[in-house]
Tab-separated table of C-alpha atoms in Angstrom:
chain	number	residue	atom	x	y	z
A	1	UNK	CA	76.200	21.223	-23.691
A	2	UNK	CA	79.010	21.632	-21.009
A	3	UNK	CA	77.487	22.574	-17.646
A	4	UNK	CA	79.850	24.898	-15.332
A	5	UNK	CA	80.124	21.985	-12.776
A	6	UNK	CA	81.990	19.528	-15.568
A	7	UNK	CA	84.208	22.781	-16.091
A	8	UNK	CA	87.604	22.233	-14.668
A	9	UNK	CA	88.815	24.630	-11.517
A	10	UNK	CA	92.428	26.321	-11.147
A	11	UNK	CA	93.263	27.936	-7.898
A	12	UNK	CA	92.144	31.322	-9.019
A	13	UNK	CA	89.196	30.425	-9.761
A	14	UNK	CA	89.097	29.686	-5.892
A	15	UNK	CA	89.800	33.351	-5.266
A	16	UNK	CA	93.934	32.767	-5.178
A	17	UNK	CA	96.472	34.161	-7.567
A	18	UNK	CA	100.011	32.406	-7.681
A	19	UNK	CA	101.065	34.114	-10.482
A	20	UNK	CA	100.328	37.785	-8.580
A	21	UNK	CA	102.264	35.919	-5.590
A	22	UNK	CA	105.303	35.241	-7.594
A	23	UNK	CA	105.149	38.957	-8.722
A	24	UNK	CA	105.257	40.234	-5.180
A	25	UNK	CA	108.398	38.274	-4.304
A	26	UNK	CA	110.335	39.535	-7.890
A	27	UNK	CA	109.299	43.087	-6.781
A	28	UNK	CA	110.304	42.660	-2.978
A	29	UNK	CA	113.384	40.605	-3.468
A	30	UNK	CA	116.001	43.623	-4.357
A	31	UNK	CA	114.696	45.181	-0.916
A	32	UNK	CA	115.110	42.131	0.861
A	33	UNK	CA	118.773	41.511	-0.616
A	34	UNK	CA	119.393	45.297	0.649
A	35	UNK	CA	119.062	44.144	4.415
A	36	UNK	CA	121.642	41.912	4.421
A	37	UNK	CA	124.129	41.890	7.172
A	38	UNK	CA	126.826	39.618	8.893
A	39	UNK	CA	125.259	35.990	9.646
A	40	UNK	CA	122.331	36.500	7.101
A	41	UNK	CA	122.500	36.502	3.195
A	42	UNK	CA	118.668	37.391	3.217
A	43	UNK	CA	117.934	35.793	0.309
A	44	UNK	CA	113.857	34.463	0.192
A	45	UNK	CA	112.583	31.601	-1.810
A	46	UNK	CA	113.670	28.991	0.514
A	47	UNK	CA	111.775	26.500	3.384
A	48	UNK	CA	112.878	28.944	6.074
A	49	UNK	CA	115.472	31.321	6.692
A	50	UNK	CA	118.665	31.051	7.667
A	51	UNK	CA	121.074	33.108	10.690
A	52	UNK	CA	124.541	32.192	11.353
A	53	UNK	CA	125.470	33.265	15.284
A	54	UNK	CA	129.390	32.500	14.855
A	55	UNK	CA	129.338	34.982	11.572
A	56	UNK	CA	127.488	37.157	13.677
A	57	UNK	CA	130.380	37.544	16.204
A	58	UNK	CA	128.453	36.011	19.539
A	59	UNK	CA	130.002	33.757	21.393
A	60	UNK	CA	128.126	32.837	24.342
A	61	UNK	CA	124.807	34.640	23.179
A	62	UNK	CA	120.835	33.993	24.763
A	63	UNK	CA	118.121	34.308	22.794
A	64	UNK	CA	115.571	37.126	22.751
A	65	UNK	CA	112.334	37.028	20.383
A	66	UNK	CA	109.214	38.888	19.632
A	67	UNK	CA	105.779	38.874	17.849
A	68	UNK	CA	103.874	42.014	17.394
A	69	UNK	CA	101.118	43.977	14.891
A	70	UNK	CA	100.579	47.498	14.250
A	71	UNK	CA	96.606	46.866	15.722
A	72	UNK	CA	93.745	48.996	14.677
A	73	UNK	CA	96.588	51.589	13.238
A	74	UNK	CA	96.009	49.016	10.551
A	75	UNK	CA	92.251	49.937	9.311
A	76	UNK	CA	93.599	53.579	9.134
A	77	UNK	CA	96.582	52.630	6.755
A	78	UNK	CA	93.699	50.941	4.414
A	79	UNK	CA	90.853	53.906	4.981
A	80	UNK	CA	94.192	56.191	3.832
A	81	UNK	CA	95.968	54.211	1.048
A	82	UNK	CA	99.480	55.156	3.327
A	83	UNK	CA	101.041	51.814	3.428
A	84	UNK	CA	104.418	53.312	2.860
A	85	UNK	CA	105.062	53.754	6.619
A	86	UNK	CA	103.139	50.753	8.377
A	87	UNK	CA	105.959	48.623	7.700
A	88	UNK	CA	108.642	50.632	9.940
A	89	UNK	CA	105.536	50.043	12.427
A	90	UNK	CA	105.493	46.458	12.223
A	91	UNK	CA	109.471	46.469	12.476
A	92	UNK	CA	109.708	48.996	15.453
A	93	UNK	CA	107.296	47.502	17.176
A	94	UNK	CA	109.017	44.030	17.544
A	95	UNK	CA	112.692	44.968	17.498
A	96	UNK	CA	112.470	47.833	20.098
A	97	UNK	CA	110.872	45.395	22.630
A	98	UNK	CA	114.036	43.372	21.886
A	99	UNK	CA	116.508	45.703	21.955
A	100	UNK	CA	115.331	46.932	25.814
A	101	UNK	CA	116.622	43.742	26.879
A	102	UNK	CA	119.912	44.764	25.611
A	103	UNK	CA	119.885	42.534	22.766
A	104	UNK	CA	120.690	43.504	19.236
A	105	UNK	CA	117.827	42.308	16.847
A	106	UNK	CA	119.473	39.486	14.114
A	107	UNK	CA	116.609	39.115	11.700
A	108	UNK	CA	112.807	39.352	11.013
A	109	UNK	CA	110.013	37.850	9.249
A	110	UNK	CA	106.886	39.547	8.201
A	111	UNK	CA	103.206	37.669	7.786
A	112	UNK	CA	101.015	39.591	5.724
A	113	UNK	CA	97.397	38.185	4.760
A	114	UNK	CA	94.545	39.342	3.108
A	115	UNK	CA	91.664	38.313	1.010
A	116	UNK	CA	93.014	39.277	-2.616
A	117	UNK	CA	96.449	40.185	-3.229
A	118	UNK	CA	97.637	43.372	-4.220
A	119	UNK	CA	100.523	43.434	-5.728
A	120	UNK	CA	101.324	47.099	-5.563
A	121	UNK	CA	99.837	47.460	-1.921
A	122	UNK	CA	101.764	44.660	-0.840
A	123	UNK	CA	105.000	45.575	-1.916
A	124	UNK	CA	104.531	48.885	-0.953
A	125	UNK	CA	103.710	47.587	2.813
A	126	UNK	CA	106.614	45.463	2.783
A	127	UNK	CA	109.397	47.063	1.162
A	128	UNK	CA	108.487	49.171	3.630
A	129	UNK	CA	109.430	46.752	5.944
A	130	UNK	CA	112.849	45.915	4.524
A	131	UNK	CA	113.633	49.926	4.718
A	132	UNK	CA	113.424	49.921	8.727
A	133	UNK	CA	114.789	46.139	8.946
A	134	UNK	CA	118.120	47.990	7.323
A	135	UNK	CA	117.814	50.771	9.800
A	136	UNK	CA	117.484	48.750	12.518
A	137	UNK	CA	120.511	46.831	11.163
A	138	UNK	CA	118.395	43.140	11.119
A	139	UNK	CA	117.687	40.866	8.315
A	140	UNK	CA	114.683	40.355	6.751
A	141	UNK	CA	115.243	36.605	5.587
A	142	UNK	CA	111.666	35.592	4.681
A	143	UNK	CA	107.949	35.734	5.637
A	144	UNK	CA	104.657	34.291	4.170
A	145	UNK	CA	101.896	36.064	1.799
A	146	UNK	CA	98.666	34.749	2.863
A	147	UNK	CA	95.795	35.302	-0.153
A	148	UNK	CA	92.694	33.622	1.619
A	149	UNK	CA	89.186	34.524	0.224
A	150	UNK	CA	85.852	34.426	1.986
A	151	UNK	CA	88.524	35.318	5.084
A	152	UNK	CA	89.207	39.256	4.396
A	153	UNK	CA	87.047	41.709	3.445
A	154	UNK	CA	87.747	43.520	-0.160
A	155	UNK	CA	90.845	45.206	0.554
A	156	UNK	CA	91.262	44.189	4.145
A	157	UNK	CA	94.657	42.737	5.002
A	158	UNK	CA	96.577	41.820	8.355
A	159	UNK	CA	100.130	42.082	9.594
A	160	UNK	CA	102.112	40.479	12.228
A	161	UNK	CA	106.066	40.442	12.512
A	162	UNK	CA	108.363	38.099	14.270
A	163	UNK	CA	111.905	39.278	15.343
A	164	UNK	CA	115.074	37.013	16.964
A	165	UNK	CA	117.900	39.163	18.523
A	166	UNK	CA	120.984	37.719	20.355
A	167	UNK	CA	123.073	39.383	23.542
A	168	UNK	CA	125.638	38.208	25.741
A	169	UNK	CA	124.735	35.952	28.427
A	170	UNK	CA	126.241	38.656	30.926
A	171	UNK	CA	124.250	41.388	29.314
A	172	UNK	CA	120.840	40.910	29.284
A	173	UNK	CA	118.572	43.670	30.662
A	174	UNK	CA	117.350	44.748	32.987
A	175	UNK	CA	120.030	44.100	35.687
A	176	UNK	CA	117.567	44.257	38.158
A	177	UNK	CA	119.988	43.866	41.273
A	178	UNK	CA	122.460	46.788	40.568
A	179	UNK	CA	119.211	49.374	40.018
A	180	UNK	CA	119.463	51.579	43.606
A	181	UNK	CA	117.518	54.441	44.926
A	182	UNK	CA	118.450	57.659	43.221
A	183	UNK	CA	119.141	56.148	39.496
A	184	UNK	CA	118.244	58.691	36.754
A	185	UNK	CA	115.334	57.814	35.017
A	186	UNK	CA	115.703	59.057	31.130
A	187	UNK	CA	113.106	59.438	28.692
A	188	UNK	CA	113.488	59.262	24.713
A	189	UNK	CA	111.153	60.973	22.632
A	190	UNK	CA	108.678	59.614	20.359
A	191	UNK	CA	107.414	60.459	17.236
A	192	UNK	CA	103.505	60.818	18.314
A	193	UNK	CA	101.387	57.917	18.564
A	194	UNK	CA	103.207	55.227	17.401
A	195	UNK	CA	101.391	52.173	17.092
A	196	UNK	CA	98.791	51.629	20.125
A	197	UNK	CA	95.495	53.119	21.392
A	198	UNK	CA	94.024	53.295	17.719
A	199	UNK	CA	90.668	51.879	19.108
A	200	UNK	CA	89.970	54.978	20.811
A	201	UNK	CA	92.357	57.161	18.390
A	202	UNK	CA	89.691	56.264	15.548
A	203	UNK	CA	86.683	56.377	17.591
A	204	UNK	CA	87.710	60.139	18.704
A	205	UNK	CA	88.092	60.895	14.855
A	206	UNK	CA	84.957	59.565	14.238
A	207	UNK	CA	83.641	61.979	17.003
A	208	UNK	CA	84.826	65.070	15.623
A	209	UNK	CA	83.926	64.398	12.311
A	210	UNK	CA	86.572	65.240	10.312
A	211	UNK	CA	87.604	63.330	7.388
A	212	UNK	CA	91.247	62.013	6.989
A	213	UNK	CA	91.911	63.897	4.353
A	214	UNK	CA	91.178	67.041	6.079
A	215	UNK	CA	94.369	69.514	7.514
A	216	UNK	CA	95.057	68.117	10.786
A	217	UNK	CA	94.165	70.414	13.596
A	218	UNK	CA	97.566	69.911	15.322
A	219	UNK	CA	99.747	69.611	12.381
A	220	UNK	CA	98.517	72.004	9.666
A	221	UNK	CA	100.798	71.459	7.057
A	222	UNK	CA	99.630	67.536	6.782
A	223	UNK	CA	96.317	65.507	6.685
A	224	UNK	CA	94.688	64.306	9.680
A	225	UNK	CA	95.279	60.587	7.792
A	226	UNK	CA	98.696	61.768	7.233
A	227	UNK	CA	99.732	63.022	10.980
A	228	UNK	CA	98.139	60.312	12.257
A	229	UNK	CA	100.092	57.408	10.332
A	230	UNK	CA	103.269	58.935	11.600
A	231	UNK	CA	105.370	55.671	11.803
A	232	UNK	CA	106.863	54.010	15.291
A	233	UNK	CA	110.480	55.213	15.878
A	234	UNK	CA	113.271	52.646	15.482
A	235	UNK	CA	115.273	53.081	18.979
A	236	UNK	CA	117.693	50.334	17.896
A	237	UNK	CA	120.671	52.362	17.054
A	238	UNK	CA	120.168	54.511	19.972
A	239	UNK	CA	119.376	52.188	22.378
A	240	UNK	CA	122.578	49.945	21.669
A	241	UNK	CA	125.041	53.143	21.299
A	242	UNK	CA	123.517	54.147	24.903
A	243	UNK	CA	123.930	50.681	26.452
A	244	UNK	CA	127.747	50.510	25.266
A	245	UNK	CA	128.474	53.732	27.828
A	246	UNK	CA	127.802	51.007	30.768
A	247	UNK	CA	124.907	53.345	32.050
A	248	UNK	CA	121.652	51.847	31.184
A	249	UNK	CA	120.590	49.668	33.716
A	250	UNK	CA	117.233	48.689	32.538
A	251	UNK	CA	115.310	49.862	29.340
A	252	UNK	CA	111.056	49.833	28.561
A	253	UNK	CA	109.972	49.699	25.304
A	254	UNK	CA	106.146	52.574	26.104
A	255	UNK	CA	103.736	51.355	24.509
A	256	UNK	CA	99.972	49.932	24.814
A	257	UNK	CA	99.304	50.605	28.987
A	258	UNK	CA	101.320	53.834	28.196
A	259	UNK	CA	104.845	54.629	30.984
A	260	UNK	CA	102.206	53.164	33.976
A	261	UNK	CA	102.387	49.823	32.956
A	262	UNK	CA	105.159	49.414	30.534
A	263	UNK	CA	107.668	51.476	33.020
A	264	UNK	CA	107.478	48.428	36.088
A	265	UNK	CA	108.222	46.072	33.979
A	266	UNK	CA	111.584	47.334	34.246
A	267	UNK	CA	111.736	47.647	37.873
A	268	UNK	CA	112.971	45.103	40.653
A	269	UNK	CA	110.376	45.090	43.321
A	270	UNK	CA	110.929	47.813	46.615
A	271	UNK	CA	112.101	50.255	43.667
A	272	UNK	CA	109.312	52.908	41.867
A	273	UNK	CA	110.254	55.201	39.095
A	274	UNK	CA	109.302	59.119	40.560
A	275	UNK	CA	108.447	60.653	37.171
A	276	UNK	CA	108.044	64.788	36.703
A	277	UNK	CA	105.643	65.254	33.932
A	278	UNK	CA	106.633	68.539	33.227
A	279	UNK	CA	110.233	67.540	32.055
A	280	UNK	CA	109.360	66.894	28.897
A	281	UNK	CA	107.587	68.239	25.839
A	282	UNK	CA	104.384	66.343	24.922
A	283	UNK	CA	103.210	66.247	21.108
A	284	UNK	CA	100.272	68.179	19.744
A	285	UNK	CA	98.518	64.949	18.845
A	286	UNK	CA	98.315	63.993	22.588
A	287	UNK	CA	96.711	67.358	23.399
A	288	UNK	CA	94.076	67.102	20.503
A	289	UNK	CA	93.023	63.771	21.604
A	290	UNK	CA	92.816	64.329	25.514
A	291	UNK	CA	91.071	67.558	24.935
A	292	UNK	CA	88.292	65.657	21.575
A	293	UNK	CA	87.514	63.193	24.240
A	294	UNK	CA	87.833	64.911	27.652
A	295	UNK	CA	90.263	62.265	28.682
A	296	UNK	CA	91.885	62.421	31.771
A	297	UNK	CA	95.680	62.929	32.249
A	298	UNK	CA	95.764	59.151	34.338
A	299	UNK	CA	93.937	58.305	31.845
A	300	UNK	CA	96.396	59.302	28.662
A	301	UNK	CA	99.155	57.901	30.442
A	302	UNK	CA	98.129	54.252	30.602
A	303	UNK	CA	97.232	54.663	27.336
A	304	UNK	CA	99.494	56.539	25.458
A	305	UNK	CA	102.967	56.891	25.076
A	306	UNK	CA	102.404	60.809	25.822
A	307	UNK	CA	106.015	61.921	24.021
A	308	UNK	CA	108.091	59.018	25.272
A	309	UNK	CA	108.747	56.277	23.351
A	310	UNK	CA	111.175	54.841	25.360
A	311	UNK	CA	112.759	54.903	28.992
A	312	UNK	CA	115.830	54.277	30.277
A	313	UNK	CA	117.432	53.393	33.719
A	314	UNK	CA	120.568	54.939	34.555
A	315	UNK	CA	123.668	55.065	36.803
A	316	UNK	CA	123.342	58.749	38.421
A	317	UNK	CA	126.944	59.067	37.679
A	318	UNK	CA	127.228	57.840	34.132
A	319	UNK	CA	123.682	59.643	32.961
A	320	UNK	CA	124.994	62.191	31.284
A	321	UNK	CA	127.016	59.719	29.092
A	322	UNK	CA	123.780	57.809	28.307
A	323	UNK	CA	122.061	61.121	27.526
A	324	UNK	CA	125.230	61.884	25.404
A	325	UNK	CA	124.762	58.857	23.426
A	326	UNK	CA	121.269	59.438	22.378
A	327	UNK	CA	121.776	62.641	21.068
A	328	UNK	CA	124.575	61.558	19.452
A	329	UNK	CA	121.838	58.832	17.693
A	330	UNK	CA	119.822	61.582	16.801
A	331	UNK	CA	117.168	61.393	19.932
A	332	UNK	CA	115.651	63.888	22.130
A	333	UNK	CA	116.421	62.739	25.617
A	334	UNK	CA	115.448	64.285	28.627
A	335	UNK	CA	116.180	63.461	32.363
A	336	UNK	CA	112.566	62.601	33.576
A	337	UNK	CA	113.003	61.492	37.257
A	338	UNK	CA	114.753	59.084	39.788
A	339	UNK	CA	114.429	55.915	41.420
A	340	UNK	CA	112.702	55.578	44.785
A	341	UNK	CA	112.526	53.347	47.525
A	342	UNK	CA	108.320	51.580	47.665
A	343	UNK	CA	106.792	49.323	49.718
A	344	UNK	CA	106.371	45.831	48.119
A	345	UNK	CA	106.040	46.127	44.222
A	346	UNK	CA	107.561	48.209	41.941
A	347	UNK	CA	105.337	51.318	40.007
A	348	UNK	CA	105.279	54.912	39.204
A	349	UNK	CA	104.923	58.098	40.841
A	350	UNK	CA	103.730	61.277	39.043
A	351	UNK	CA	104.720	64.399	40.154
A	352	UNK	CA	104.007	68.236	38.271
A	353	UNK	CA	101.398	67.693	35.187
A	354	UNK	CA	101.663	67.016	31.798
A	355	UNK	CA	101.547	69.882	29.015
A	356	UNK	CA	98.137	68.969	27.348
């Protein structure tokens, strides 16, 4: 009689499905196709993927690339079964860090893994993906599917993104030698909490003991799972329609270390940002989680975004053109403060208080 050990072994007997792999990329391949654009056919199948600059319409261009995840925002997209919107995460949070320094994002490439493939959850995760690379107007011309057993947990998977975007040698932000005390500092809304501070976002759920499923006590009308899944805005459009008025002088992408760390990174030493907190409207979801974990306001903004997803810069005598232009996009901008003169580094000064 045949023991189990003379038995031969496929691949799924390992734990790995190539057939279920194969599915995925029939199902995702019409989404993919959709993102094409000039310099990229986006077809996938191939070794790697391919970008053609010249078709593209750069002629002396530099470079700009970024990794990202969606962090711990992840484990709530699995505890909630919404997968639908973590892609535009994954997206946003890659091509908006790009797009600050003034480039326009040229394609992207996903990397999902998990233990055991599912092809529905998958797709759903990374057509989702394709959707915001069309929105942001970059190619999504491959990526890898990683099924690894004994790795991932039962229904666990992971994310990461990788963007390339191109600008104009001359262009690059931020110009860090015209910036002069008295440039208008703009902020762009956001669309809550984006994709950062989930650690303590889930911990503070966790504290007030409501379930996900439950109304959410800032936004009624949709699940606490559902409010707080609310995907990353895609400044691209915005952000390149605002940059073409000649008044953006630097750009920061807010995100994890909130506008008190993300802010200076945009600012040439001897210059601070003066910022009035009372200029702008802060979301409900802010005010729920300051006042479920008694955190303080310093506190909320090196964590969280707070209602700006991204700053701008400005001329003081072409602002109005760059506020102009993101309204146009469809943002809510609002003139937030000024540059000022500091001793040695660059930083930011608060001023009024924020509407928790």
């Amino acid at each position: 009689m045949t023991g189990d050990r003379d038995k031969g072994l496929t691949y799924r007997d390992a734990g790995v499905d190539i057939d279920a792999g194969e599915a995925l990329v029939a199902r995702i391949a019409p989404a993919a196709k959709a993102t094409r654009r000039s310099g990229a056919d986006a077809e996938l199948g191939g070794f790697g993927g391919l970008f053609d600059l010249k078709a593209a319409g750069f002629r002396d261009p530099v470079l700009i690339s970024s990794t990202d995840g969606v962090g711990t925002k992840l484990k709530l997209a699995i505890d909630t079964g919404l997968y639908d919107g973590i892609g535009q995460d994954l997206v946003a949070m890659c091509v908006n860090d790009v797009v600050v320094q003034g480039a326009e994002p040229l394609f992207f490439l996903d990397y999902y893994a998990c233990g055991r493939l599912e092809v529905d959850a998958a797709a759903r995760v990374i057509e989702g993906i394709a959707r915001a690379c069309k929105a942001a107007g970059c190619a999504l011309i491959g990526g890898e599917t990683a099924e690894m057993p004994g790795l991932y947990a039962k229904g666990d998977f992971d994310l990461a993104g990788f963007t390339v975007g191109a600008v104009e040698r001359g262009a690059v932000l931020p110009k860090l030698s015209a910036m002069r005390e008295g440039d208008v500092v703009i902020g762009v809304a956001s669309s809550g909490v984006h994709s950062n501070g989930y650690s303590l976002v889930r911990r503070l759920v966790e504290r007030s003991g409501l379930q996900l499923g439950a109304p959410a006590p800032f936004a009624p009308r949709m699940s606490l799972g559902e409010a707080l899944m609310t995907p990353t805005r895609l400044y691209v459009k915005a952000a390149l329609e605002a940059i073409h008025t000649g008044a953006i002088r630097g750009l920061a992408h807010i995100t994890g270390g909130g506008i008190t760390e993300n802010l200076p990174r945009a600012l040439p030493d001897g210059l601070s940002a003066e910022i009035d907190l009372s200029s702008f409207p802060v979301p409900a979801v802010f005010s729920w989680l300051s006042q479920e974990g008694r955190i303080a306001p310093e506190e909320m903004l090196r964590t969280f975004n707070c209602g700006l997803g991204l700053i701008a810069v400005c001329d003081a005598d072409k602002a109005g053109h760059a506020l102009d232009a993101f309204g146009m996009a469809g943002e809510r901008a609002y003139r937030i403060g000024r540059l000022v003169r500091s001793d040695g580094s660059s930083g930011v000064h608060y001023q009024g208080a924020l509407s928790l």
